[in-house]
mmCIF file of C-alpha atoms in Angstrom:
data_model
loop_
_atom_site.group_PDB
_atom_site.id
_atom_site.type_symbol
_atom_site.label_atom_id
_atom_site.label_comp_id
_atom_site.label_asym_id
_atom_site.label_seq_id
_atom_site.Cartn_x
_atom_site.Cartn_y
_atom_site.Cartn_z
ATOM 1 C CA MET A 246 47.388 39.410 -11.675
ATOM 2 C CA ARG A 247 44.643 38.162 -13.964
ATOM 3 C CA ARG A 248 41.062 38.486 -12.896
ATOM 4 C CA ILE A 249 38.738 35.506 -13.279
ATOM 5 C CA TYR A 250 36.297 37.358 -15.499
ATOM 6 C CA ASP A 251 39.139 38.279 -17.852
ATOM 7 C CA SER A 252 40.036 34.625 -18.297
ATOM 8 C CA ARG A 253 38.070 31.877 -20.060
ATOM 9 C CA ALA A 254 37.670 29.827 -16.835
ATOM 10 C CA LEU A 255 33.938 30.552 -16.611
ATOM 11 C CA GLU A 256 33.361 29.208 -20.124
ATOM 12 C CA ARG A 257 34.885 25.779 -19.437
ATOM 13 C CA ALA A 258 31.714 23.930 -18.415
ATOM 14 C CA ASP A 259 32.719 21.118 -20.760
ATOM 15 C CA ASP A 260 35.667 20.275 -18.499
ATOM 16 C CA ASP A 261 33.330 19.330 -15.625
ATOM 17 C CA PRO A 262 32.585 15.562 -15.737
ATOM 18 C CA PHE A 263 29.317 16.116 -13.815
ATOM 19 C CA THR A 264 27.805 18.559 -16.313
ATOM 20 C CA PRO A 265 25.271 16.863 -18.624
ATOM 21 C CA GLU A 266 26.101 16.732 -22.300
ATOM 22 C CA ARG A 267 24.324 19.237 -24.483
ATOM 23 C CA GLU A 268 23.209 17.870 -27.796
ATOM 24 C CA GLY A 269 21.501 20.334 -30.051
ATOM 25 C CA GLY A 270 21.391 22.934 -27.291
ATOM 26 C CA ASP A 271 19.191 20.778 -24.963
ATOM 27 C CA ALA A 272 20.328 21.229 -21.355
ATOM 28 C CA ARG A 273 17.798 18.835 -19.805
ATOM 29 C CA GLY A 274 20.096 15.847 -19.835
ATOM 30 C CA PRO A 275 19.242 12.237 -20.692
ATOM 31 C CA ARG A 276 15.623 11.108 -20.664
ATOM 32 C CA THR A 277 14.344 8.882 -17.886
ATOM 33 C CA ILE A 278 11.571 6.295 -17.947
ATOM 34 C CA ASP A 279 8.763 6.134 -15.409
ATOM 35 C CA TRP A 280 8.959 2.349 -14.925
ATOM 36 C CA THR A 281 5.740 2.160 -12.898
ATOM 37 C CA ALA A 282 3.737 3.805 -15.675
ATOM 38 C CA PHE A 283 5.566 1.697 -18.265
ATOM 39 C CA SER A 284 4.805 -1.596 -16.521
ATOM 40 C CA HIS A 285 1.213 -0.490 -15.892
ATOM 41 C CA ALA A 286 0.753 0.135 -19.604
ATOM 42 C CA PHE A 287 2.390 -3.076 -20.824
ATOM 43 C CA THR A 288 1.762 -5.654 -18.078
ATOM 44 C CA PRO A 289 -1.516 -7.563 -18.457
ATOM 45 C CA LEU A 290 -4.011 -6.992 -15.657
ATOM 46 C CA ALA A 291 -4.172 -10.689 -14.768
ATOM 47 C CA LEU A 292 -0.388 -10.829 -14.315
ATOM 48 C CA ARG A 293 -0.423 -7.746 -12.064
ATOM 49 C CA HIS A 294 -3.077 -9.336 -9.858
ATOM 50 C CA ARG A 295 -1.232 -12.660 -9.654
ATOM 51 C CA GLY A 296 1.988 -10.838 -8.843
ATOM 52 C CA LEU A 297 0.515 -9.222 -5.735
ATOM 53 C CA SER A 298 0.135 -11.276 -2.560
ATOM 54 C CA VAL A 299 -2.093 -10.321 0.372
ATOM 55 C CA ALA A 300 -1.579 -11.810 3.842
ATOM 56 C CA VAL A 301 -3.182 -11.210 7.230
ATOM 57 C CA SER A 302 -2.010 -12.670 10.525
ATOM 58 C CA THR A 303 -2.540 -12.197 14.241
ATOM 59 C CA ASP A 304 -0.171 -12.613 17.139
ATOM 60 C CA LYS A 305 -2.306 -15.475 18.597
ATOM 61 C CA ARG A 306 -5.215 -17.692 17.572
ATOM 62 C CA ARG A 307 -7.024 -17.593 20.948
ATOM 63 C CA TYR A 308 -7.649 -14.473 22.997
ATOM 64 C CA GLU A 309 -9.067 -13.876 26.423
ATOM 65 C CA ARG A 310 -12.111 -11.646 26.439
ATOM 66 C CA GLY A 311 -11.009 -7.985 26.386
ATOM 67 C CA ASP A 312 -7.425 -8.625 25.198
ATOM 68 C CA PRO A 313 -6.534 -6.530 22.127
ATOM 69 C CA VAL A 314 -6.028 -8.424 18.874
ATOM 70 C CA GLU A 315 -2.826 -7.454 17.038
ATOM 71 C CA ILE A 316 -3.435 -7.646 13.276
ATOM 72 C CA THR A 317 -0.556 -7.606 10.781
ATOM 73 C CA VAL A 318 -1.287 -7.016 7.101
ATOM 74 C CA GLU A 319 1.291 -7.521 4.374
ATOM 75 C CA PHE A 320 1.094 -6.765 0.671
ATOM 76 C CA ARG A 321 3.963 -7.964 -1.500
ATOM 77 C CA ASN A 322 4.842 -7.479 -5.132
ATOM 78 C CA ARG A 323 6.321 -10.827 -6.202
ATOM 79 C CA LEU A 324 7.299 -9.486 -9.625
ATOM 80 C CA PRO A 325 10.753 -8.118 -10.535
ATOM 81 C CA PHE A 326 9.215 -4.920 -11.923
ATOM 82 C CA PRO A 327 6.891 -2.259 -10.466
ATOM 83 C CA ILE A 328 3.130 -2.706 -10.601
ATOM 84 C CA ARG A 329 0.115 -0.532 -9.956
ATOM 85 C CA ILE A 330 -3.373 -1.799 -9.069
ATOM 86 C CA ARG A 331 -6.396 0.457 -9.519
ATOM 87 C CA THR A 332 -8.694 0.761 -6.497
ATOM 88 C CA GLU A 333 -12.235 2.100 -6.220
ATOM 89 C CA SER A 334 -11.392 4.352 -3.279
ATOM 90 C CA PRO A 335 -8.538 6.457 -1.904
ATOM 91 C CA ASN A 336 -8.514 3.883 0.930
ATOM 92 C CA ARG A 337 -6.461 1.382 -1.025
ATOM 93 C CA TRP A 338 -7.088 -1.570 1.287
ATOM 94 C CA TYR A 339 -9.476 -2.560 4.060
ATOM 95 C CA TRP A 340 -9.708 -4.816 7.082
ATOM 96 C CA ALA A 341 -12.956 -6.256 8.421
ATOM 97 C CA ILE A 342 -14.237 -8.329 11.327
ATOM 98 C CA ASP A 343 -17.003 -10.702 10.221
ATOM 99 C CA GLY A 344 -17.703 -8.442 7.253
ATOM 100 C CA LEU A 345 -17.802 -5.175 9.224
ATOM 101 C CA ARG A 346 -15.146 -2.892 7.730
ATOM 102 C CA ASN A 347 -12.872 -1.402 10.371
ATOM 103 C CA ALA A 348 -15.033 -3.261 12.942
ATOM 104 C CA SER A 349 -17.738 -0.634 12.536
ATOM 105 C CA ARG A 350 -21.450 -0.635 11.672
ATOM 106 C CA ILE A 351 -21.138 3.026 10.667
ATOM 107 C CA PRO A 352 -20.011 3.559 7.070
ATOM 108 C CA ARG A 353 -17.006 5.840 6.687
ATOM 109 C CA ALA A 354 -17.346 8.983 4.616
ATOM 110 C CA VAL A 355 -14.731 8.322 1.940
ATOM 111 C CA PRO A 356 -14.691 10.177 -1.391
ATOM 112 C CA ASP A 357 -16.041 8.072 -4.223
ATOM 113 C CA ARG A 358 -13.102 8.325 -6.583
ATOM 114 C CA PRO A 359 -10.632 5.781 -7.913
ATOM 115 C CA ALA A 360 -7.002 5.652 -6.858
ATOM 116 C CA ALA A 361 -4.031 3.358 -7.385
ATOM 117 C CA PHE A 362 -1.983 1.132 -5.087
ATOM 118 C CA SER A 363 1.612 1.231 -6.381
ATOM 119 C CA PHE A 364 4.469 -1.133 -5.592
ATOM 120 C CA ALA A 365 8.127 -0.939 -6.529
ATOM 121 C CA ARG A 366 9.714 -4.135 -7.791
ATOM 122 C CA SER A 367 9.658 -6.841 -5.093
ATOM 123 C CA GLU A 368 8.325 -4.315 -2.552
ATOM 124 C CA ARG A 369 6.616 -5.323 0.697
ATOM 125 C CA LYS A 370 4.177 -3.054 2.507
ATOM 126 C CA ARG A 371 3.355 -3.998 6.079
ATOM 127 C CA PHE A 372 0.649 -2.439 8.250
ATOM 128 C CA ARG A 373 -0.437 -3.091 11.820
ATOM 129 C CA ARG A 374 -3.851 -2.596 13.363
ATOM 130 C CA GLU A 375 -5.215 -3.326 16.824
ATOM 131 C CA TRP A 376 -8.760 -4.497 17.372
ATOM 132 C CA PRO A 377 -9.941 -3.966 20.976
ATOM 133 C CA GLN A 378 -12.681 -6.639 20.606
ATOM 134 C CA ARG A 379 -15.334 -3.982 20.182
ATOM 135 C CA ILE A 380 -17.723 -3.089 17.354
ATOM 136 C CA ARG A 381 -18.496 0.553 16.688
ATOM 137 C CA VAL A 382 -22.265 1.134 16.719
ATOM 138 C CA ALA A 383 -22.351 4.959 16.897
ATOM 139 C CA ASP A 384 -19.904 7.821 16.535
ATOM 140 C CA ASP A 385 -19.051 7.647 20.222
ATOM 141 C CA GLU A 386 -20.285 4.189 21.204
ATOM 142 C CA TRP A 387 -18.562 0.800 21.002
ATOM 143 C CA GLU A 388 -20.012 -2.552 22.082
ATOM 144 C CA PRO A 389 -17.835 -5.453 23.281
ATOM 145 C CA VAL A 390 -18.118 -8.697 21.329
ATOM 146 C CA ASP A 391 -19.207 -12.012 22.796
ATOM 147 C CA PRO A 392 -16.898 -15.033 23.055
ATOM 148 C CA GLY A 393 -16.790 -17.049 19.851
ATOM 149 C CA ARG A 394 -15.026 -17.336 16.501
ATOM 150 C CA TYR A 395 -14.404 -14.261 14.345
ATOM 151 C CA THR A 396 -13.056 -13.941 10.818
ATOM 152 C CA ILE A 397 -10.621 -11.154 9.977
ATOM 153 C CA ASP A 398 -10.613 -10.194 6.281
ATOM 154 C CA VAL A 399 -8.089 -7.984 4.505
ATOM 155 C CA GLY A 400 -8.224 -6.987 0.863
ATOM 156 C CA ILE A 401 -7.555 -4.468 -1.854
ATOM 157 C CA THR A 402 -10.464 -2.044 -2.272
ATOM 158 C CA ARG A 403 -11.812 -3.408 -5.546
ATOM 159 C CA PRO A 404 -15.184 -4.970 -6.344
ATOM 160 C CA ASP A 405 -13.445 -8.012 -7.880
ATOM 161 C CA ALA A 406 -10.770 -8.421 -5.197
ATOM 162 C CA ASP A 407 -12.076 -11.782 -3.974
ATOM 163 C CA ASP A 408 -12.255 -13.213 -7.513
ATOM 164 C CA ARG A 409 -8.729 -11.987 -8.307
ATOM 165 C CA GLY A 410 -7.075 -13.377 -5.156
ATOM 166 C CA LEU A 411 -6.502 -9.965 -3.581
ATOM 167 C CA VAL A 412 -8.112 -10.942 -0.253
ATOM 168 C CA ASP A 413 -6.861 -12.976 2.697
ATOM 169 C CA ARG A 414 -8.658 -14.224 5.816
ATOM 170 C CA THR A 415 -7.763 -15.609 9.183
ATOM 171 C CA GLU A 416 -9.886 -16.820 12.063
ATOM 172 C CA ILE A 417 -9.501 -16.136 15.768
ATOM 173 C CA GLU A 418 -11.321 -17.361 18.841
ATOM 174 C CA ILE A 419 -12.300 -15.276 21.851
ATOM 175 C CA VAL A 420 -12.767 -17.277 25.036
ATOM 176 C CA ASP A 421 -14.284 -16.313 28.360
#
């Protein structure tokens, strides 16, 4: 009986179709391309901004006082290749009620460092938020809003987001 270590069976890695080819002694296999970084480097900024759509919607247009407002936010890459948009904050997007981000008068402590919002080709990102018809005025205090019309804004966290079409708005009405 022949033992396996006496045979050449252990040296036949080239018979395995799943073993990468070794050219010049390199066992790393074929090179891959980071397509997001590639498209970021070669796609003009204006095209990346036009390729991204921002949409905000609510489940209704009119709400009774005190009913929660369901907010749906959707970002979509309309391009057939990945894109990356630079943001001024790690919070890549925001929502606001009449200009108050996150329906709060208290600014959030967010690190002041840039980040990036990345999308695969034709990717959609959908988020949901609920606004209880209250504005935060202190760390532990919220005030209810009065009946009237309110604008809900959503956008990418960039200083030029409005100019570049990276913001969307919708209006709701709260009735008594």
